[in-house]
Short mmCIF file of C-alpha atoms in Angstrom, two decimals:
data_model
loop_
_atom_site.label_atom_id
_atom_site.label_comp_id
_atom_site.label_asym_id
_atom_site.label_seq_id
_atom_site.Cartn_x
_atom_site.Cartn_y
_atom_site.Cartn_z
CA UNK A 27 0.00 0.00 0.00
CA UNK A 28 1.35 3.39 -0.95
CA UNK A 29 1.89 5.86 1.82
CA UNK A 30 -0.52 8.79 2.08
CA UNK A 31 2.31 11.33 2.06
CA UNK A 32 2.90 10.75 -1.64
CA UNK A 33 -0.67 11.58 -2.49
CA UNK A 34 -0.66 14.57 -0.16
CA UNK A 35 2.58 15.83 -1.69
CA UNK A 36 1.11 15.62 -5.19
CA UNK A 37 -1.98 17.59 -4.24
CA UNK A 38 0.20 20.15 -2.47
CA UNK A 39 2.17 20.59 -5.70
CA UNK A 40 -1.07 20.83 -7.66
CA UNK A 41 -2.47 23.47 -5.33
CA UNK A 42 0.73 25.50 -5.47
CA UNK A 43 0.86 25.47 -9.26
CA UNK A 44 -2.84 26.32 -9.46
CA UNK A 45 -2.49 29.33 -7.15
CA UNK A 46 0.61 30.63 -8.93
CA UNK A 47 -0.98 30.13 -12.36
CA UNK A 48 -4.14 31.93 -11.29
CA UNK A 49 -2.15 34.81 -9.81
CA UNK A 50 -0.11 35.17 -13.00
CA UNK A 51 -3.29 35.16 -15.08
CA UNK A 52 -4.72 37.98 -12.97
CA UNK A 53 -1.50 39.98 -13.25
CA UNK A 54 -1.50 40.00 -17.05
CA UNK A 55 -2.06 43.34 -18.80
CA UNK A 56 -5.68 44.42 -18.73
CA UNK A 57 -6.20 43.91 -22.47
CA UNK A 58 -4.91 40.31 -22.21
CA UNK A 59 -6.35 39.36 -18.83
CA UNK A 60 -8.73 36.41 -19.32
CA UNK A 61 -9.54 37.84 -22.73
CA UNK A 62 -12.06 35.16 -23.72
CA UNK A 63 -13.94 35.56 -20.45
CA UNK A 64 -14.08 39.27 -21.22
CA UNK A 65 -15.83 38.35 -24.49
CA UNK A 66 -18.34 36.17 -22.63
CA UNK A 67 -19.11 38.93 -20.15
CA UNK A 68 -19.45 41.59 -22.80
CA UNK A 69 -21.62 39.44 -25.05
CA UNK A 70 -23.97 38.45 -22.24
CA UNK A 71 -24.33 42.03 -21.09
CA UNK A 72 -25.09 43.08 -24.64
CA UNK A 73 -27.93 40.54 -24.85
CA UNK A 74 -29.20 41.58 -21.43
CA UNK A 75 -29.43 45.13 -22.73
CA UNK A 76 -31.52 43.97 -25.69
CA UNK A 77 -28.89 44.10 -28.43
CA UNK A 78 -27.99 41.26 -30.85
CA UNK A 79 -25.60 38.64 -29.47
CA UNK A 80 -23.58 38.11 -32.65
CA UNK A 81 -23.03 41.78 -33.29
CA UNK A 82 -20.90 42.04 -30.17
CA UNK A 83 -17.16 42.57 -30.57
CA UNK A 84 -14.64 43.11 -27.78
CA UNK A 85 -12.08 45.92 -27.86
CA UNK A 86 -9.68 43.64 -29.76
CA UNK A 87 -12.40 42.68 -32.25
CA UNK A 88 -13.12 39.19 -30.86
CA UNK A 89 -16.79 38.19 -31.28
CA UNK A 90 -18.94 35.64 -29.45
CA UNK A 91 -18.66 32.38 -31.43
CA UNK A 92 -20.64 29.78 -29.46
CA UNK A 93 -24.28 28.70 -29.95
CA UNK A 94 -26.89 30.96 -28.35
CA UNK A 95 -27.56 28.42 -25.59
CA UNK A 96 -24.03 29.07 -24.32
CA UNK A 97 -25.02 32.69 -23.67
CA UNK A 98 -27.89 31.47 -21.50
CA UNK A 99 -25.54 29.19 -19.54
CA UNK A 100 -23.17 32.14 -19.09
CA UNK A 101 -26.01 34.50 -18.12
CA UNK A 102 -24.90 34.96 -14.45
CA UNK A 103 -21.53 36.46 -15.51
CA UNK A 104 -23.42 39.52 -16.69
CA UNK A 105 -24.62 40.24 -13.16
CA UNK A 106 -21.23 40.26 -11.44
CA UNK A 107 -18.31 42.64 -11.73
CA UNK A 108 -15.71 41.33 -14.11
CA UNK A 109 -12.99 41.27 -11.45
CA UNK A 110 -15.09 38.97 -9.26
CA UNK A 111 -16.03 36.85 -12.28
CA UNK A 112 -12.36 36.35 -13.11
CA UNK A 113 -11.52 34.96 -9.69
CA UNK A 114 -14.56 32.68 -9.63
CA UNK A 115 -13.80 31.46 -13.14
CA UNK A 116 -10.21 30.57 -12.28
CA UNK A 117 -11.39 28.65 -9.22
CA UNK A 118 -13.92 26.81 -11.38
CA UNK A 119 -11.22 25.84 -13.90
CA UNK A 120 -9.07 24.40 -11.10
CA UNK A 121 -12.05 22.46 -9.73
CA UNK A 122 -12.75 21.14 -13.24
CA UNK A 123 -9.20 19.80 -13.44
CA UNK A 124 -9.69 17.98 -10.13
CA UNK A 125 -12.98 16.48 -11.36
CA UNK A 126 -11.34 15.22 -14.56
CA UNK A 127 -8.42 13.66 -12.66
CA UNK A 128 -10.62 11.95 -10.06
CA UNK A 129 -13.15 10.76 -12.65
CA UNK A 130 -10.52 9.20 -14.89
CA UNK A 131 -8.68 7.64 -11.95
CA UNK A 132 -11.95 6.09 -10.74
CA UNK A 133 -11.95 3.89 -13.85
CA UNK A 134 -8.48 2.53 -13.20
CA UNK A 135 -8.49 -1.16 -12.23
CA UNK A 136 -5.69 -0.70 -9.71
CA UNK A 137 -7.82 0.46 -6.77
CA UNK A 138 -4.80 0.77 -4.50
CA UNK A 139 -3.22 3.34 -6.82
CA UNK A 140 -6.24 5.37 -7.87
CA UNK A 141 -5.49 8.22 -5.48
CA UNK A 142 -1.90 8.38 -6.65
CA UNK A 143 -2.95 8.33 -10.30
CA UNK A 144 -5.47 11.12 -9.67
CA UNK A 145 -2.80 13.27 -8.06
CA UNK A 146 -0.31 12.68 -10.86
CA UNK A 147 -2.94 13.38 -13.52
CA UNK A 148 -4.03 16.59 -11.79
CA UNK A 149 -0.43 17.83 -11.66
CA UNK A 150 0.16 16.97 -15.31
CA UNK A 151 -3.05 18.69 -16.37
CA UNK A 152 -2.43 21.89 -14.44
CA UNK A 153 1.01 22.41 -16.02
CA UNK A 154 -0.08 21.37 -19.52
CA UNK A 155 -0.46 23.94 -22.27
CA UNK A 156 -4.23 23.39 -22.74
CA UNK A 157 -5.12 23.99 -19.09
CA UNK A 158 -2.69 26.89 -18.80
CA UNK A 159 -4.37 28.33 -21.89
CA UNK A 160 -7.77 27.85 -20.24
CA UNK A 161 -6.51 29.76 -17.20
CA UNK A 162 -4.88 32.50 -19.20
CA UNK A 163 -7.83 33.17 -21.49
CA UNK A 164 -10.66 32.25 -19.14
CA UNK A 165 -11.89 29.62 -21.59
CA UNK A 166 -14.99 27.44 -21.42
CA UNK A 167 -13.37 24.42 -23.11
CA UNK A 168 -12.36 22.67 -19.87
CA UNK A 169 -15.98 22.57 -18.70
CA UNK A 170 -17.12 20.99 -21.95
CA UNK A 171 -14.55 18.23 -21.37
CA UNK A 172 -15.84 17.67 -17.82
CA UNK A 173 -19.47 17.32 -18.91
CA UNK A 174 -18.60 14.96 -21.76
CA UNK A 175 -16.19 12.83 -19.74
CA UNK A 176 -18.60 12.24 -16.85
CA UNK A 177 -21.21 10.90 -19.27
CA UNK A 178 -18.78 8.88 -21.38
CA UNK A 179 -17.31 7.19 -18.29
CA UNK A 180 -20.85 6.34 -17.08
CA UNK A 181 -20.30 8.18 -13.82
CA UNK A 182 -23.62 10.03 -14.04
CA UNK A 183 -26.72 8.14 -12.85
CA UNK A 184 -28.06 5.67 -15.42
CA UNK A 185 -31.35 7.50 -15.97
CA UNK A 186 -29.48 10.74 -16.84
CA UNK A 187 -26.60 9.39 -18.91
CA UNK A 188 -26.29 11.26 -22.17
CA UNK A 189 -27.86 14.46 -20.89
CA UNK A 190 -24.50 16.00 -20.04
CA UNK A 191 -23.17 15.23 -23.54
CA UNK A 192 -26.23 16.93 -25.03
CA UNK A 193 -25.70 19.92 -22.76
CA UNK A 194 -22.02 20.11 -23.70
CA UNK A 195 -22.87 19.92 -27.41
CA UNK A 196 -25.38 22.75 -27.01
CA UNK A 197 -22.54 24.88 -25.63
CA UNK A 198 -19.97 23.71 -28.17
CA UNK A 199 -20.92 21.46 -31.07
CA UNK A 200 -17.98 19.02 -31.19
CA UNK A 201 -19.28 16.67 -28.41
CA UNK A 202 -22.00 15.58 -30.87
CA UNK A 203 -19.50 12.95 -32.03
CA UNK A 204 -20.11 11.17 -28.71
CA UNK A 205 -23.73 10.58 -29.76
CA UNK A 206 -22.42 8.50 -32.68
CA UNK A 207 -20.07 6.70 -30.29
CA UNK A 208 -22.93 5.86 -27.93
CA UNK A 209 -24.85 4.31 -30.83
CA UNK A 210 -21.86 2.23 -31.96
CA UNK A 211 -21.09 1.13 -28.40
CA UNK A 212 -24.63 -0.13 -27.84
CA UNK A 213 -25.60 2.75 -25.54
CA UNK A 214 -28.68 3.64 -27.56
CA UNK A 215 -30.64 5.13 -24.68
CA UNK A 216 -27.70 7.36 -23.81
CA UNK A 217 -27.49 8.47 -27.43
CA UNK A 218 -31.22 9.24 -27.48
CA UNK A 219 -31.03 11.23 -24.25
CA UNK A 220 -27.98 13.15 -25.57
CA UNK A 221 -29.74 14.02 -28.83
CA UNK A 222 -32.91 15.00 -26.97
CA UNK A 223 -30.97 17.17 -24.51
CA UNK A 224 -29.14 18.91 -27.35
CA UNK A 225 -32.37 19.55 -29.24
CA UNK A 226 -34.10 20.71 -26.06
CA UNK A 227 -31.34 23.20 -25.29
CA UNK A 228 -31.52 24.53 -28.85
CA UNK A 229 -35.29 24.98 -28.50
CA UNK A 230 -34.87 26.80 -25.18
CA UNK A 231 -32.34 29.14 -26.79
CA UNK A 232 -34.65 29.67 -29.78
CA UNK A 233 -37.49 30.69 -27.46
CA UNK A 234 -35.30 32.95 -25.31
CA UNK A 235 -33.17 34.38 -28.15
CA UNK A 236 -35.08 33.81 -31.40
CA UNK A 237 -33.24 36.30 -33.62
CA UNK A 238 -29.82 35.26 -32.35
CA UNK A 239 -30.66 31.57 -32.79
CA UNK A 240 -31.79 32.12 -36.36
CA UNK A 241 -28.63 34.05 -37.15
CA UNK A 242 -26.33 31.44 -35.61
CA UNK A 243 -27.81 28.39 -37.31
CA UNK A 244 -28.12 30.07 -40.70
CA UNK A 245 -25.08 32.36 -40.86
CA UNK A 246 -22.63 32.56 -37.95
CA UNK A 247 -22.13 28.78 -37.75
CA UNK A 248 -20.57 28.76 -41.22
CA UNK A 249 -18.36 31.81 -40.72
CA UNK A 250 -15.12 30.18 -39.54
CA UNK A 251 -13.23 33.47 -39.72
CA UNK A 252 -15.10 34.57 -36.58
CA UNK A 253 -13.10 32.15 -34.41
CA UNK A 254 -9.75 33.86 -35.08
CA UNK A 255 -6.91 33.76 -37.54
CA UNK A 256 -7.35 30.28 -39.02
CA UNK A 257 -3.83 30.32 -40.49
CA UNK A 258 -2.15 30.86 -37.13
CA UNK A 259 0.22 28.14 -35.94
CA UNK A 260 -1.86 28.09 -32.77
CA UNK A 261 -4.58 26.44 -34.84
CA UNK A 262 -3.49 22.79 -34.94
CA UNK A 263 -6.57 21.46 -36.71
CA UNK A 264 -6.29 19.13 -39.68
CA UNK A 265 -7.78 21.86 -41.86
CA UNK A 266 -5.03 24.29 -40.86
CA UNK A 267 -2.31 21.69 -41.39
CA UNK A 268 -3.56 21.07 -44.93
CA UNK A 269 -3.39 24.79 -45.56
CA UNK A 270 0.18 24.99 -44.30
CA UNK A 271 1.03 22.01 -46.50
CA UNK A 272 0.17 24.13 -49.51
CA UNK A 273 -3.20 22.62 -50.45
CA UNK A 274 -5.18 25.46 -51.98
CA UNK A 275 -8.61 26.61 -50.79
CA UNK A 276 -10.27 25.19 -53.90
CA UNK A 277 -9.29 21.61 -53.00
CA UNK A 278 -8.83 21.83 -49.24
CA UNK A 279 -12.49 21.38 -48.14
CA UNK A 280 -12.83 18.13 -50.10
CA UNK A 281 -9.49 16.74 -48.91
CA UNK A 282 -10.31 17.78 -45.35
CA UNK A 283 -13.74 16.14 -45.39
CA UNK A 284 -12.33 12.86 -46.71
CA UNK A 285 -9.51 12.78 -44.16
CA UNK A 286 -11.81 13.73 -41.28
CA UNK A 287 -14.25 10.99 -42.27
CA UNK A 288 -11.49 8.38 -42.36
CA UNK A 289 -9.84 9.52 -39.13
CA UNK A 290 -13.10 9.74 -37.18
CA UNK A 291 -14.29 6.38 -38.54
CA UNK A 292 -11.08 4.71 -37.39
CA UNK A 293 -11.26 6.40 -33.98
CA UNK A 294 -14.90 5.42 -33.45
CA UNK A 295 -14.23 1.85 -34.57
CA UNK A 296 -11.32 1.49 -32.16
CA UNK A 297 -13.28 3.22 -29.37
CA UNK A 298 -16.14 0.78 -29.87
CA UNK A 299 -13.71 -2.11 -29.44
CA UNK A 300 -12.27 -0.58 -26.29
CA UNK A 301 -15.74 0.01 -24.84
CA UNK A 302 -16.71 -3.61 -25.58
CA UNK A 303 -13.68 -4.74 -23.58
CA UNK A 304 -14.71 -2.52 -20.69
CA UNK A 305 -11.98 0.09 -21.26
CA UNK A 306 -14.30 3.06 -20.90
CA UNK A 307 -11.57 5.57 -20.12
CA UNK A 308 -9.61 4.70 -23.26
CA UNK A 309 -12.74 4.78 -25.39
CA UNK A 310 -13.90 8.15 -24.06
CA UNK A 311 -10.52 9.82 -24.47
CA UNK A 312 -10.09 8.41 -27.97
CA UNK A 313 -13.44 9.84 -29.08
CA UNK A 314 -12.46 13.13 -27.43
CA UNK A 315 -9.30 13.19 -29.54
CA UNK A 316 -11.46 12.54 -32.61
CA UNK A 317 -13.50 15.67 -31.80
CA UNK A 318 -10.26 17.66 -31.95
CA UNK A 319 -9.35 16.13 -35.30
CA UNK A 320 -12.84 16.76 -36.71
CA UNK A 321 -13.10 20.40 -35.70
CA UNK A 322 -12.01 22.88 -38.42
CA UNK A 323 -10.23 24.92 -35.76
CA UNK A 324 -8.23 23.57 -32.82
CA UNK A 325 -6.70 26.07 -30.44
CA UNK A 326 -4.51 24.96 -27.56
CA UNK A 327 -7.29 25.16 -24.98
CA UNK A 328 -9.28 22.59 -27.01
CA UNK A 329 -6.61 19.93 -26.63
CA UNK A 330 -7.17 18.68 -23.08
CA UNK A 331 -8.11 15.30 -24.56
CA UNK A 332 -4.59 14.92 -25.97
CA UNK A 333 -3.10 15.32 -22.49
CA UNK A 334 -5.45 12.64 -21.16
CA UNK A 335 -4.42 10.34 -24.01
CA UNK A 336 -0.79 10.82 -23.05
CA UNK A 337 -1.48 9.89 -19.44
CA UNK A 338 -3.40 6.76 -20.42
CA UNK A 339 -0.53 5.64 -22.62
CA UNK A 340 2.03 6.27 -19.90
CA UNK A 341 -0.09 4.18 -17.51
CA UNK A 342 -0.37 1.32 -20.03
CA UNK A 343 1.86 -1.70 -20.39
CA UNK A 344 4.51 -1.74 -23.10
CA UNK A 345 7.54 0.44 -23.57
CA UNK A 346 6.44 1.75 -26.96
CA UNK A 347 3.11 2.96 -25.59
CA UNK A 348 4.75 4.54 -22.57
CA UNK A 349 7.30 6.31 -24.74
CA UNK A 350 4.52 7.56 -27.02
CA UNK A 351 2.60 8.80 -23.99
CA UNK A 352 5.65 10.58 -22.59
CA UNK A 353 6.21 12.20 -25.99
CA UNK A 354 2.60 13.40 -26.06
CA UNK A 355 2.90 14.90 -22.59
CA UNK A 356 6.10 16.71 -23.55
CA UNK A 357 4.63 18.31 -26.68
CA UNK A 358 1.43 19.21 -24.81
CA UNK A 359 3.40 20.92 -22.06
CA UNK A 360 6.23 22.53 -24.01
CA UNK A 361 6.01 24.32 -27.32
CA UNK A 362 8.18 22.10 -29.48
CA UNK A 363 7.97 24.53 -32.38
CA UNK A 364 9.36 27.31 -30.19
CA UNK A 365 12.12 25.12 -28.75
CA UNK A 366 13.33 23.92 -32.14
CA UNK A 367 12.57 26.98 -34.20
CA UNK A 368 16.17 28.17 -34.30
CA UNK A 369 17.50 24.90 -35.71
CA UNK A 370 14.61 23.41 -37.67
CA UNK A 371 15.48 24.83 -41.08
CA UNK A 372 14.92 21.75 -43.23
CA UNK A 373 11.42 21.69 -44.76
CA UNK A 374 10.41 18.26 -43.45
CA UNK A 375 11.55 18.87 -39.89
CA UNK A 376 10.09 22.35 -39.87
CA UNK A 377 6.72 21.04 -41.04
CA UNK A 378 6.68 18.40 -38.30
CA UNK A 379 7.60 20.83 -35.54
CA UNK A 380 5.09 23.43 -36.73
CA UNK A 381 2.22 20.94 -36.81
CA UNK A 382 3.29 18.35 -34.24
CA UNK A 383 0.20 18.57 -32.02
CA UNK A 384 -2.25 18.24 -34.86
CA UNK A 385 -0.29 15.37 -36.43
CA UNK A 386 -0.16 13.59 -33.07
CA UNK A 387 -3.93 13.77 -32.63
CA UNK A 388 -4.48 12.31 -36.10
CA UNK A 389 -2.06 9.46 -35.33
CA UNK A 390 -3.80 8.74 -32.01
CA UNK A 391 -7.17 8.50 -33.75
CA UNK A 392 -5.83 6.12 -36.39
CA UNK A 393 -3.65 3.92 -34.18
CA UNK A 394 -5.70 4.03 -30.99
CA UNK A 395 -4.51 3.95 -27.41
CA UNK A 396 -3.25 0.39 -27.29
CA UNK A 397 -3.65 -1.80 -24.23
CA UNK A 398 -5.98 -1.44 -21.32
CA UNK A 399 -5.49 0.97 -18.44
CA UNK A 400 -4.33 -1.90 -16.32
CA UNK A 401 -0.82 -2.63 -15.20
CA UNK A 402 0.86 -5.96 -15.53
CA UNK A 403 0.39 -8.70 -13.01
CA UNK A 404 1.39 -7.78 -9.50
CA UNK A 405 4.52 -9.90 -9.60
CA UNK A 406 5.72 -8.14 -12.71
CA UNK A 407 4.69 -4.72 -11.50
CA UNK A 408 6.65 -4.91 -8.28
CA UNK A 409 9.64 -6.77 -9.61
CA UNK A 410 12.69 -4.80 -10.66
CA UNK A 411 14.27 -6.70 -13.51
CA UNK A 412 17.70 -6.07 -14.98
CA UNK A 413 16.09 -5.26 -18.33
CA UNK A 414 13.74 -2.57 -17.03
CA UNK A 415 15.94 0.28 -18.13
CA UNK A 416 16.54 -1.29 -21.52
CA UNK A 417 12.77 -1.49 -22.06
CA UNK A 418 12.45 2.25 -21.58
CA UNK A 419 15.52 2.80 -23.76
CA UNK A 420 13.96 0.78 -26.58
CA UNK A 421 10.72 2.72 -26.25
CA UNK A 422 12.45 6.09 -26.36
CA UNK A 423 14.57 4.94 -29.29
CA UNK A 424 11.38 3.92 -31.14
CA UNK A 425 9.83 7.34 -30.53
CA UNK A 426 13.00 9.10 -31.70
CA UNK A 427 13.10 6.92 -34.81
CA UNK A 428 9.50 7.84 -35.57
CA UNK A 429 10.26 11.54 -35.39
CA UNK A 430 13.35 11.05 -37.55
CA UNK A 431 11.32 9.24 -40.21
CA UNK A 432 8.83 12.11 -40.36
CA UNK A 433 11.66 14.62 -40.51
CA UNK A 434 13.33 12.91 -43.44
CA UNK A 435 10.20 12.38 -45.49
CA UNK A 436 9.78 14.73 -48.48
CA UNK A 437 7.10 16.68 -46.67
CA UNK A 438 6.08 20.07 -48.03
CA UNK A 439 7.46 23.19 -46.41
CA UNK A 440 5.13 24.92 -44.01
CA UNK A 441 3.61 27.57 -46.26
CA UNK A 442 1.69 30.51 -44.90
CA UNK A 443 -1.98 30.46 -45.97
CA UNK A 444 -2.46 33.70 -44.04
CA UNK A 445 0.01 35.67 -46.17
CA UNK A 446 -1.41 39.03 -47.26
CA UNK A 447 0.47 41.29 -49.66
CA UNK A 448 -0.83 44.83 -49.10
CA UNK A 449 -2.10 46.92 -52.00
CA UNK A 450 -1.25 50.62 -52.43
CA UNK A 451 -4.03 51.92 -50.19
CA UNK A 452 -3.24 49.44 -47.40
CA UNK A 453 0.48 50.23 -47.63
CA UNK A 454 -0.17 53.97 -47.59
CA UNK A 455 -2.28 53.54 -44.43
CA UNK A 456 0.46 51.51 -42.74
CA UNK A 457 3.15 54.12 -43.38
CA UNK A 458 0.89 57.05 -42.50
CA UNK A 459 0.70 55.65 -38.96
CA UNK A 460 4.47 55.35 -38.54
CA UNK A 461 6.29 58.22 -36.94
CA UNK A 462 9.45 56.46 -35.75
CA UNK A 463 11.99 54.37 -37.58
CA UNK A 464 14.98 52.56 -36.23
CA UNK A 465 18.14 51.18 -37.70
CA UNK A 466 19.17 47.70 -38.62
CA UNK A 467 21.89 45.67 -36.94
CA UNK A 468 24.50 47.77 -38.73
CA UNK A 469 23.07 50.96 -37.27
CA UNK A 470 21.51 53.96 -38.91
CA UNK A 471 18.05 54.62 -40.28
CA UNK A 472 18.07 55.40 -43.98
CA UNK A 473 14.75 55.67 -45.77
CA UNK A 474 16.39 55.55 -49.18
CA UNK A 475 17.52 52.00 -48.49
CA UNK A 476 21.04 52.57 -49.82
CA UNK A 477 22.54 49.92 -47.55
CA UNK A 478 22.10 46.77 -49.57
CA UNK A 479 19.00 48.10 -51.26
CA UNK A 480 16.57 47.14 -48.49
CA UNK A 481 15.69 48.59 -45.12
CA UNK A 482 13.17 47.04 -42.77
CA UNK A 483 11.21 49.50 -40.70
CA UNK A 484 9.21 46.80 -38.95
CA UNK A 485 9.98 43.12 -38.66
CA UNK A 486 7.75 41.53 -36.02
CA UNK A 487 7.54 37.80 -36.42
CA UNK A 488 6.58 36.12 -33.17
CA UNK A 489 7.47 32.46 -32.78
CA UNK A 490 3.98 31.50 -31.59
CA UNK A 491 2.29 31.85 -34.95
CA UNK A 492 0.47 35.09 -34.25
CA UNK A 493 -0.08 37.45 -37.16
CA UNK A 494 3.07 39.39 -37.95
CA UNK A 495 3.84 42.31 -40.23
CA UNK A 496 6.86 43.33 -42.31
CA UNK A 497 7.19 46.86 -43.67
CA UNK A 498 10.09 48.87 -45.08
CA UNK A 499 11.77 50.92 -47.81
CA UNK A 500 13.75 49.87 -50.86
CA UNK A 501 16.29 51.86 -52.85
CA UNK A 502 15.94 52.68 -56.58
CA UNK A 503 18.39 49.89 -57.42
CA UNK A 504 15.82 47.29 -56.33
CA UNK A 505 13.58 46.36 -59.25
CA UNK A 506 11.87 43.34 -57.71
CA UNK A 507 11.41 42.16 -54.14
CA UNK A 508 10.57 38.56 -53.28
CA UNK A 509 10.15 36.50 -50.12
CA UNK A 510 9.69 32.92 -48.98
CA UNK A 511 7.73 32.16 -45.84
CA UNK A 512 9.90 29.11 -45.13
CA UNK A 513 12.85 27.21 -46.60
CA UNK A 514 11.70 25.54 -49.81
CA UNK A 515 8.35 27.33 -49.80
CA UNK A 516 7.01 28.99 -52.98
CA UNK A 517 8.51 32.35 -53.91
CA UNK A 518 6.17 35.34 -53.53
CA UNK A 519 6.91 38.61 -55.30
CA UNK A 520 6.17 41.54 -53.01
CA UNK A 521 4.79 44.67 -54.71
CA UNK A 522 6.87 47.83 -54.35
CA UNK A 523 4.84 51.03 -54.09
CA UNK A 524 5.93 54.59 -54.80
CA UNK A 525 4.51 56.96 -52.19
CA UNK A 526 6.10 59.98 -53.84
CA UNK A 527 9.11 62.00 -52.80
CA UNK A 528 11.40 59.09 -53.61
CA UNK A 529 9.86 56.81 -51.02
CA UNK A 530 9.50 53.28 -52.41
CA UNK A 531 7.96 50.99 -49.83
CA UNK A 532 6.48 47.54 -49.29
CA UNK A 533 4.15 46.04 -46.71
CA UNK A 534 2.76 42.56 -46.02
CA UNK A 535 1.65 40.37 -43.13
CA UNK A 536 1.28 36.69 -42.34
CA UNK A 537 1.19 34.11 -39.59
CA UNK A 538 4.21 31.93 -40.34
CA UNK A 539 7.06 34.33 -40.98
CA UNK A 540 9.68 33.23 -38.51
CA UNK A 541 11.69 31.57 -41.27
CA UNK A 542 11.01 34.31 -43.83
CA UNK A 543 13.71 34.96 -46.43
CA UNK A 544 13.87 38.21 -48.43
CA UNK A 545 15.40 38.45 -51.90
CA UNK A 546 16.04 41.75 -53.68
CA UNK A 547 16.80 41.79 -57.45
CA UNK A 548 18.14 44.59 -59.64
CA UNK A 549 16.82 45.61 -63.06
CA UNK A 550 18.89 42.89 -64.76
CA UNK A 551 17.37 40.20 -62.54
CA UNK A 552 20.56 39.72 -60.49
CA UNK A 553 20.28 39.03 -56.78
CA UNK A 554 21.50 41.99 -54.70
CA UNK A 555 24.06 40.55 -52.31
CA UNK A 556 24.86 41.52 -48.73
CA UNK A 557 21.57 42.87 -47.39
CA UNK A 558 21.91 45.09 -44.31
CA UNK A 559 20.94 42.26 -41.97
CA UNK A 560 20.59 38.52 -41.97
CA UNK A 561 16.92 38.01 -42.70
CA UNK A 562 16.94 34.34 -41.90
CA UNK A 563 15.52 33.85 -38.44
#
């Protein structure tokens, strides 16, 4: 029997991290302090004042993107001051993490280690990128996971099973995939209750907010641009990965639909098999991962299911599964793209690092979660064999070999589907707002661009995939200006605009410019050597 001090120590660590994370979230600048919660509060207050829900936009332009029933669920936040709401929301997120950890641990066959597993899982969750993102932004995603997981694990009373999934789907549509899973797993009554609960919530919202409901189901639902910059590296959905792979918008929807259908079918088939064997935790988490793969947008706070998949794999038997689980937990805690961004200059490796979370979810759905959440026989569990370390070494070597294979494949470079080359009016507006210029690494600030033919006024890239802008002047010797968003990516010719008075300028923006390369050519088509700064990042 494990000593209680281990469990107590884990929960002490969890509580410490939770308090520190909450305090840091509250200390962020006002404009970035639980920004999504600010949208919820503002949208609810707008409806309470009688104005349309989907015409609301926060100071940063963010709209309300959830179904109208979500506004009814969030109704109380409009009555409280936002400062109080922030604290209560952070506490609720922490409680949700505890509920997830305890619920998943309750389905572990090793009763003597359930408390330990719950403590470990809670600590892993609270430090993971998805939960930290939930805390930072004040996101609702963690609560959707809680509702869905309780139903999928059959923790809710039998007569109510499925209702929580329907409620979660009415707040955010992706849990509807669990209705299909219930049907395949023989839980037809649960599927019926989930569908009825979803429909009932939609009817309630239609009665309470008729105009907003009509607008959402006929217009807003199909406007994906409302959920943010779809081309951002923060969006790790399959749709976004296809865009970064260079598949054009004319073919992407068809390719995406086919891949999503295949991936979800495989995940549901494997989840059905797991449920038949009594592995409810594995089945639920696998379907949760499929909801991430199916959604056309997948921000970090959506990806709690991936963390749970990593923990289940680590707790499984087999070195390969454990190594895969450890790898998942690493990439869901650390930003691999940020860590490797300085050295990942080959197209294949860069593509893998830029899309590693989305690729991992797709692989999980196709391969499944392997063995049951049961350890080996007691004799094997407690025995320390001479080959134990070699087992882990083989597993880690297998994971490293898998990454190496992906890196060496002739994968496409990570193109930037969010690239926007500004026209004359947009460029004129950009430069009319600039009153300060600064020099390059060589010093000085010359608007005529005589040093190497190119001078960058603004070069903000951001390694996290947020939209970045590049603006500057070129000298008369530059006839054409080109750029690549990544090594091996297609060459884009950047228009050069004459603003008068000898000022020749350019301006563009994108979401994947950390590896951007600039090429300046003279009138004879020769590359102008020795630019004023190394533009490779």
